[in-house]
PDB file of C-alpha atoms in Angstrom:
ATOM      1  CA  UNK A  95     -11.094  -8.884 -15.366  1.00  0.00           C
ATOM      2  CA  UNK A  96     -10.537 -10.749 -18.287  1.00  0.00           C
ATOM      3  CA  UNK A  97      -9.209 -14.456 -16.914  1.00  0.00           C
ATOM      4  CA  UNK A  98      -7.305 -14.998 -19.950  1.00  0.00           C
ATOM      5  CA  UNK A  99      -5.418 -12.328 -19.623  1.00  0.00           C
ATOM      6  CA  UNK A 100      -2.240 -13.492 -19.118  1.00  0.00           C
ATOM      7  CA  UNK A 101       0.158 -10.764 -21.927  1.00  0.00           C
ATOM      8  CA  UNK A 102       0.659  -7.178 -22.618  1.00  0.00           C
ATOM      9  CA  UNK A 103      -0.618  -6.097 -25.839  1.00  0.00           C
ATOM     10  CA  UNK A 104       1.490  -6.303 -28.850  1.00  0.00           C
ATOM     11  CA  UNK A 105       1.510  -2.714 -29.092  1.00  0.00           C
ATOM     12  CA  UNK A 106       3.271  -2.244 -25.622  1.00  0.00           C
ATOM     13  CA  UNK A 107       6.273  -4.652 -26.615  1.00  0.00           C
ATOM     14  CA  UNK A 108       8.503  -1.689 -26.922  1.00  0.00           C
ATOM     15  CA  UNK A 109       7.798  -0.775 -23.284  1.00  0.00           C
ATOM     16  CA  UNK A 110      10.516  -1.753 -19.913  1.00  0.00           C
ATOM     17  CA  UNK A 111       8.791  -4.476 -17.748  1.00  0.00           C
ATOM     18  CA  UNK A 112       8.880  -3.922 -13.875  1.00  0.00           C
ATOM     19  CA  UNK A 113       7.460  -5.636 -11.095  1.00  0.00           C
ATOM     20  CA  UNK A 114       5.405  -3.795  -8.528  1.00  0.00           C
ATOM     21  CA  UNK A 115       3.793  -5.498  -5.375  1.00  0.00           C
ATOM     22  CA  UNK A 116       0.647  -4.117  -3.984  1.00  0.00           C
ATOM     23  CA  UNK A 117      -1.586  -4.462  -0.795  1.00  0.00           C
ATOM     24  CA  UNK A 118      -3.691  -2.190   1.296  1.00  0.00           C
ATOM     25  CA  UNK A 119      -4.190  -1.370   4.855  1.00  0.00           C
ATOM     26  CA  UNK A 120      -6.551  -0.292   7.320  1.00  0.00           C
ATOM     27  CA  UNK A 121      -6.174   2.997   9.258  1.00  0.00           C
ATOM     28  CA  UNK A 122      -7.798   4.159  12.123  1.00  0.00           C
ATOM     29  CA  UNK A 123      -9.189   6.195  15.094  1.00  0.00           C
ATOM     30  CA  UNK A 124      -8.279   2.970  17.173  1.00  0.00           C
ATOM     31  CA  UNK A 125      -5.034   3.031  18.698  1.00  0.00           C
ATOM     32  CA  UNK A 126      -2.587   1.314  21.036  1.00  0.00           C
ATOM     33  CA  UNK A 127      -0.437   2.258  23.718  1.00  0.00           C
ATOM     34  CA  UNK A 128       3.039   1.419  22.937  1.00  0.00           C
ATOM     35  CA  UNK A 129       6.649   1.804  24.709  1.00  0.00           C
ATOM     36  CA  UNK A 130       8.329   5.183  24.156  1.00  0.00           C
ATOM     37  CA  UNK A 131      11.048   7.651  24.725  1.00  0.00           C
ATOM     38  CA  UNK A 132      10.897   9.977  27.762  1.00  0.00           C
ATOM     39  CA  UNK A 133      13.547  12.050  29.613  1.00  0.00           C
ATOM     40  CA  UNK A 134      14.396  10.520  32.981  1.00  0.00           C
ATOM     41  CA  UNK A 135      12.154  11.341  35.832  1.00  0.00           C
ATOM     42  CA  UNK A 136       9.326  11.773  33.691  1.00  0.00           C
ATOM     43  CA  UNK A 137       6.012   9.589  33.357  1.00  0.00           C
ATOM     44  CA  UNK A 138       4.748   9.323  29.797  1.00  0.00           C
ATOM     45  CA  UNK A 139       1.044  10.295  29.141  1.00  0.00           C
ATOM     46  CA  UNK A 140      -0.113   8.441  26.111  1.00  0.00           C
ATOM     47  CA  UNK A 141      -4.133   8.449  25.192  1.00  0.00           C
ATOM     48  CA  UNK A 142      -6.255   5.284  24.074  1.00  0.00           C
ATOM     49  CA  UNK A 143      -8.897   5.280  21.826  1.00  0.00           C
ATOM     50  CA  UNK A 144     -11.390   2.911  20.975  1.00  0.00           C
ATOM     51  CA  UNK A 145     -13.198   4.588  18.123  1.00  0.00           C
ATOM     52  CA  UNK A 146     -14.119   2.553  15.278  1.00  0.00           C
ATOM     53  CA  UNK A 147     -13.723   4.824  12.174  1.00  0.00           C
ATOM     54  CA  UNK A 148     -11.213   3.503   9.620  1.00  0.00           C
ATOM     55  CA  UNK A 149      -9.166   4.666   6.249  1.00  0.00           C
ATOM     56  CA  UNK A 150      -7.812   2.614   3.608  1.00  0.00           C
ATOM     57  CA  UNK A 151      -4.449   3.316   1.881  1.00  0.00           C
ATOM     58  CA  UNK A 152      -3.660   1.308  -1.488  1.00  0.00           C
ATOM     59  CA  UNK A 153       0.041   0.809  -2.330  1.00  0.00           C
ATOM     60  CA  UNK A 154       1.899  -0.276  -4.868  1.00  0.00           C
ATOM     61  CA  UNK A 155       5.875  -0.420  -4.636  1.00  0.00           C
ATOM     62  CA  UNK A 156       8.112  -1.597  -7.506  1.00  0.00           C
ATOM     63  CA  UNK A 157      11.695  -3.046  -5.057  1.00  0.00           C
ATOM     64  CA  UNK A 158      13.776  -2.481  -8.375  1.00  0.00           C
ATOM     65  CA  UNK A 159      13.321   1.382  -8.660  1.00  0.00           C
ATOM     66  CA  UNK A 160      11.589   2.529  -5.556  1.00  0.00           C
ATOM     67  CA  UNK A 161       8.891   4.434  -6.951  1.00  0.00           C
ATOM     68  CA  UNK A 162       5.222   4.078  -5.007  1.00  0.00           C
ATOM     69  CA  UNK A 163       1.582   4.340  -5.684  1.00  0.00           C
ATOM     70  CA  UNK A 164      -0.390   5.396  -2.872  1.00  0.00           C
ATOM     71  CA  UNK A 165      -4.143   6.110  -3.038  1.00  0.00           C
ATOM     72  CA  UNK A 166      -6.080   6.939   0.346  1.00  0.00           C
ATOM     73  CA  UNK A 167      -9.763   5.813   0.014  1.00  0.00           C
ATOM     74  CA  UNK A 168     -12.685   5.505   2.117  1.00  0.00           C
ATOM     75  CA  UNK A 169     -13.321   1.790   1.833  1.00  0.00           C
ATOM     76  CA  UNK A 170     -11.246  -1.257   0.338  1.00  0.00           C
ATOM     77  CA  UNK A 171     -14.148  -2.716  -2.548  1.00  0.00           C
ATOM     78  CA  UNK A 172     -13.895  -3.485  -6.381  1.00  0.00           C
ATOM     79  CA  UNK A 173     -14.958  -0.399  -7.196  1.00  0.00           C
ATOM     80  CA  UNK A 174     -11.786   1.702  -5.127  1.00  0.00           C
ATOM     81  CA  UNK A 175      -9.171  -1.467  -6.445  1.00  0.00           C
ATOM     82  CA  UNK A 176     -10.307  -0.209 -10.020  1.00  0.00           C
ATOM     83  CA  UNK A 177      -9.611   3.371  -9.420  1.00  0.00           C
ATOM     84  CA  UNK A 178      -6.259   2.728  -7.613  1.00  0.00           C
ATOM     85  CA  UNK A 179      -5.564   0.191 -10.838  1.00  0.00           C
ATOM     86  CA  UNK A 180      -6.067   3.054 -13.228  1.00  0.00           C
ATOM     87  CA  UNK A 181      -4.012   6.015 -11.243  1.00  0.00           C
ATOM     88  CA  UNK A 182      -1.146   3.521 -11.085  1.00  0.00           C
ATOM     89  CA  UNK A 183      -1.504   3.124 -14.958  1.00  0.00           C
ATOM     90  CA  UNK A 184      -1.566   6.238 -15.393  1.00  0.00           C
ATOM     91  CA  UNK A 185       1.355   7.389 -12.899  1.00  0.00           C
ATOM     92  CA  UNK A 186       3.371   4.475 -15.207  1.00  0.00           C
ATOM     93  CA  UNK A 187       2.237   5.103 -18.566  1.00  0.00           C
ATOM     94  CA  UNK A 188       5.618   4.356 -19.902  1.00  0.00           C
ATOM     95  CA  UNK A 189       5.896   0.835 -17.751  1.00  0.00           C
ATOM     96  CA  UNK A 190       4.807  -2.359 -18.365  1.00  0.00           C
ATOM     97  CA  UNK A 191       3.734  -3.804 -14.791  1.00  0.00           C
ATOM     98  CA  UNK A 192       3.336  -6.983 -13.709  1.00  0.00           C
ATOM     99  CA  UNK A 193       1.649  -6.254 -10.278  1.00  0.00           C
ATOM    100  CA  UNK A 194       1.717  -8.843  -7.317  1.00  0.00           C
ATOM    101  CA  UNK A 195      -1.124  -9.072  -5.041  1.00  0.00           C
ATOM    102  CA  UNK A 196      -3.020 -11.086  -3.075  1.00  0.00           C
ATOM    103  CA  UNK A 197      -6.581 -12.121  -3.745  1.00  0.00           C
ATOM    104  CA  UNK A 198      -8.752 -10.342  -1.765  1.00  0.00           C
ATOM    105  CA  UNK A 199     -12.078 -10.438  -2.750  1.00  0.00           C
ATOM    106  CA  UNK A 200     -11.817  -7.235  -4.810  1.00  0.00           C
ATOM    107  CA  UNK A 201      -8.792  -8.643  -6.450  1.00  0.00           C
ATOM    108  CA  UNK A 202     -10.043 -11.487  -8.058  1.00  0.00           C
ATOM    109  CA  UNK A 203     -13.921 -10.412  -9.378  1.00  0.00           C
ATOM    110  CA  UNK A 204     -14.453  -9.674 -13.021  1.00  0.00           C
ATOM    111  CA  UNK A 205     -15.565  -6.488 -11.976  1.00  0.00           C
ATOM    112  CA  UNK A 206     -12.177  -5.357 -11.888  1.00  0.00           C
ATOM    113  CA  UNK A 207     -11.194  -3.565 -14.960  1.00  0.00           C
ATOM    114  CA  UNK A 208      -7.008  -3.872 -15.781  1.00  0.00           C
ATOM    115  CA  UNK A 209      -5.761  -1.674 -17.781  1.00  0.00           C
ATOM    116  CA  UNK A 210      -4.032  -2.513 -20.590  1.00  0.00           C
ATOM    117  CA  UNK A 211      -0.396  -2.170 -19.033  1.00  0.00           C
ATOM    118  CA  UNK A 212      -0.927  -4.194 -16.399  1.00  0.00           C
ATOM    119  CA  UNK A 213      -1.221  -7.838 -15.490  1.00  0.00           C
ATOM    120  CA  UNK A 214      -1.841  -9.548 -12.145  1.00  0.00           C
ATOM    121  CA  UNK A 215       0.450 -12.422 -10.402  1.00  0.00           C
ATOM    122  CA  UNK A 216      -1.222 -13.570  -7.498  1.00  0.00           C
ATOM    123  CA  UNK A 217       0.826 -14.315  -4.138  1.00  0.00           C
ATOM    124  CA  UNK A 218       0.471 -17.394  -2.307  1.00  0.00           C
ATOM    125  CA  UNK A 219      -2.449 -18.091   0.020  1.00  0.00           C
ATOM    126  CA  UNK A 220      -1.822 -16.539   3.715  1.00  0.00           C
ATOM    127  CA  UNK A 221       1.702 -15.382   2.878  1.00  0.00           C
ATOM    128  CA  UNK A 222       1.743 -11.642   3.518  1.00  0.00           C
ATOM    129  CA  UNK A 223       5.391 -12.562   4.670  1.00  0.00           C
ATOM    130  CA  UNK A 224       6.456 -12.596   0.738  1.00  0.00           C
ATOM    131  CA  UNK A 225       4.509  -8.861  -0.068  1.00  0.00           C
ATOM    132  CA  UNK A 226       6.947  -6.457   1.131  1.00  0.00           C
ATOM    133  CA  UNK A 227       4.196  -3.704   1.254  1.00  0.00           C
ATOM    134  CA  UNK A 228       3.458  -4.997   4.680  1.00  0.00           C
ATOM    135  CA  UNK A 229       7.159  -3.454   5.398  1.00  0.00           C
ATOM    136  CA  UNK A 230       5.844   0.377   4.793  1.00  0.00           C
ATOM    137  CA  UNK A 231       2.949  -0.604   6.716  1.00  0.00           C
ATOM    138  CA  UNK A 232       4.913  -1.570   9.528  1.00  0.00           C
ATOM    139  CA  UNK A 233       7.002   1.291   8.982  1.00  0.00           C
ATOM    140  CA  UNK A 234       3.593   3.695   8.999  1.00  0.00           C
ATOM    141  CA  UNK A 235       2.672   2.320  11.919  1.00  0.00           C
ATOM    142  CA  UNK A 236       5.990   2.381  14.314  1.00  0.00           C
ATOM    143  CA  UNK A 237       7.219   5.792  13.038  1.00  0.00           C
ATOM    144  CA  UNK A 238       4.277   7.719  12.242  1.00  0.00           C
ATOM    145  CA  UNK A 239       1.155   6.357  14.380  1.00  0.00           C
ATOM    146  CA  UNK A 240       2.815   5.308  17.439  1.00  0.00           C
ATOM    147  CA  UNK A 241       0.718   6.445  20.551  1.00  0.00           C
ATOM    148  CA  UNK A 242      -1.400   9.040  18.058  1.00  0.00           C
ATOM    149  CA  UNK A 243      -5.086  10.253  18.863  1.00  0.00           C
ATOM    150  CA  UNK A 244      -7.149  12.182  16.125  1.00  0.00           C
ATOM    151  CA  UNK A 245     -10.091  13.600  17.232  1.00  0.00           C
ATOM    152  CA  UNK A 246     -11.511  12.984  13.415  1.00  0.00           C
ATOM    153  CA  UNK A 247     -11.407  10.320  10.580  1.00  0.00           C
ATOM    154  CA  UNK A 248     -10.560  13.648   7.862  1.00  0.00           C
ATOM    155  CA  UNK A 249      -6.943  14.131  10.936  1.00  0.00           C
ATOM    156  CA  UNK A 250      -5.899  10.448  10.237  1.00  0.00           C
ATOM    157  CA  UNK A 251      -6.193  10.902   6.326  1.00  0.00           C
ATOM    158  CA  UNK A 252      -4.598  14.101   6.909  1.00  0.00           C
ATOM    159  CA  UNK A 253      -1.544  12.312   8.825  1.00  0.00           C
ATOM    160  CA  UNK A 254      -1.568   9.545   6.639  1.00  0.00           C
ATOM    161  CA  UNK A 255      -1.015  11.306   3.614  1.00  0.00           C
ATOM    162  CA  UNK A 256       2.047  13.394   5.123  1.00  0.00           C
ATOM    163  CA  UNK A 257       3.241   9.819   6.230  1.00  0.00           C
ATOM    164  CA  UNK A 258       3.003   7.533   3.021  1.00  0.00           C
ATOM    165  CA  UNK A 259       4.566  10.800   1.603  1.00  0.00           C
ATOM    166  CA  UNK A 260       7.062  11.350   3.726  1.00  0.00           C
ATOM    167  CA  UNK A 261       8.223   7.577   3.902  1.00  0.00           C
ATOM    168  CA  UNK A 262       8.347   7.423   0.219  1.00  0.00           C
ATOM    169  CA  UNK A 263      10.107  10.662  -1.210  1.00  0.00           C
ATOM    170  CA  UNK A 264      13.813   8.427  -0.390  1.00  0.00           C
ATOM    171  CA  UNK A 265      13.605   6.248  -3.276  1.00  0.00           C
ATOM    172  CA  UNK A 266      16.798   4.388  -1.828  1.00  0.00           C
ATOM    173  CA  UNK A 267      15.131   3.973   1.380  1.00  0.00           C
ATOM    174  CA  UNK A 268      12.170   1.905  -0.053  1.00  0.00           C
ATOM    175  CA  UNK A 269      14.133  -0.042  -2.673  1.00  0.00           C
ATOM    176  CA  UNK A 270      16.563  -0.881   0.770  1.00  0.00           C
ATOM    177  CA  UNK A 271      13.372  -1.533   2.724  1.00  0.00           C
ATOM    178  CA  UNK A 272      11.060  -3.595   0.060  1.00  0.00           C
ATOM    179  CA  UNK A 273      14.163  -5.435  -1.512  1.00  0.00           C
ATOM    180  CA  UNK A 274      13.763  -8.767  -2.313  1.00  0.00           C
ATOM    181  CA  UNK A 275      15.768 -11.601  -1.671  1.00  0.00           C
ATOM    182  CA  UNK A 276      13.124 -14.581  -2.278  1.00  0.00           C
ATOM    183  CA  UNK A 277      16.174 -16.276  -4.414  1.00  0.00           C
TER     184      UNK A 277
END
């Protein structure tokens, strides 16, 4: 990444500006046993599992609009950020971003290669409090992992790509969800 790179090109002037915010997560065979919903007289069964096999999901979110940029990848590296940097480019070809992220190790090498409409801001030090990304992860996790067991790592990208989907075709829901009040 070029460290001076701090404007869009000239030829991109004519372009809107939006602000996306962007983080990844870890998903996994691993989970745990939380409260739920039963009919009365009835024990709950819920399984544990322990096994360490993990997905990554990269998301971007712009609070103004709604719209969402999910990648699911096998690890979180430079190499991954790069390709999610360029799909989001690509998905917004007609955007000017200014994308918010923390700085991971794979967020702040100059390996990473930024396309052309897109510049990094850089949150705060230990402040995922101020990325609301973490919301649709939380969101993931209560509504669509909650007391789940896949007997595979291909099941849990499976579920998680009918979840991030299914989360993110409301566009009202997300901008209500990710909205910003840091004013």
């Amino acid at each position: 990444m070029d460290a001076a790179q701090n404007d869009f090109s000239q030829s991109l002037s004519h372009l809107p500006i939006r602000l996306y915010l962007q983080d990844e997560a870890r998903f996994g065979r691993i989970n745990t046993v939380q409260k739920c919903w039963c009919m009365k007289g009835v024990v709950p069964t819920v399984t544990q599992q322990l096994i360490r096999e993990y997905t990554y999901i990269f998301n971007a979110v712009c609070p103004e609009t709604g719209v969402t940029c999910s990648l699911i990848m096998p690890w979180a590296d430079t190499e991954t950020m790069n390709i999610f940097l360029q799909t989001l480019s690509d998905q917004q070809l007609n955007e000017r971003i200014i994308l918010c992220m923390d700085k991971a190790g794979w967020h702040t090498t100059e390996q990473l290669k930024m396309p052309n409409n897109v510049i990094v801001w850089y949150l705060p030090p230990y402040s995922p409090e101020l990325n609301p990304v973490e919301l649709i992860w939380r969101e993931l996790r209560a509504n669509y992992f909650n007391n789940k067991t896949f007997e595979t790592l291909d099941m849990v990208d499976d579920h998680l790509e009918y979840a991030i989907n299914d989360l993110t075709k409301d566009l009202e829901a997300i901008k209500k969800l990710t909205k910003i009040n840091y004013l």
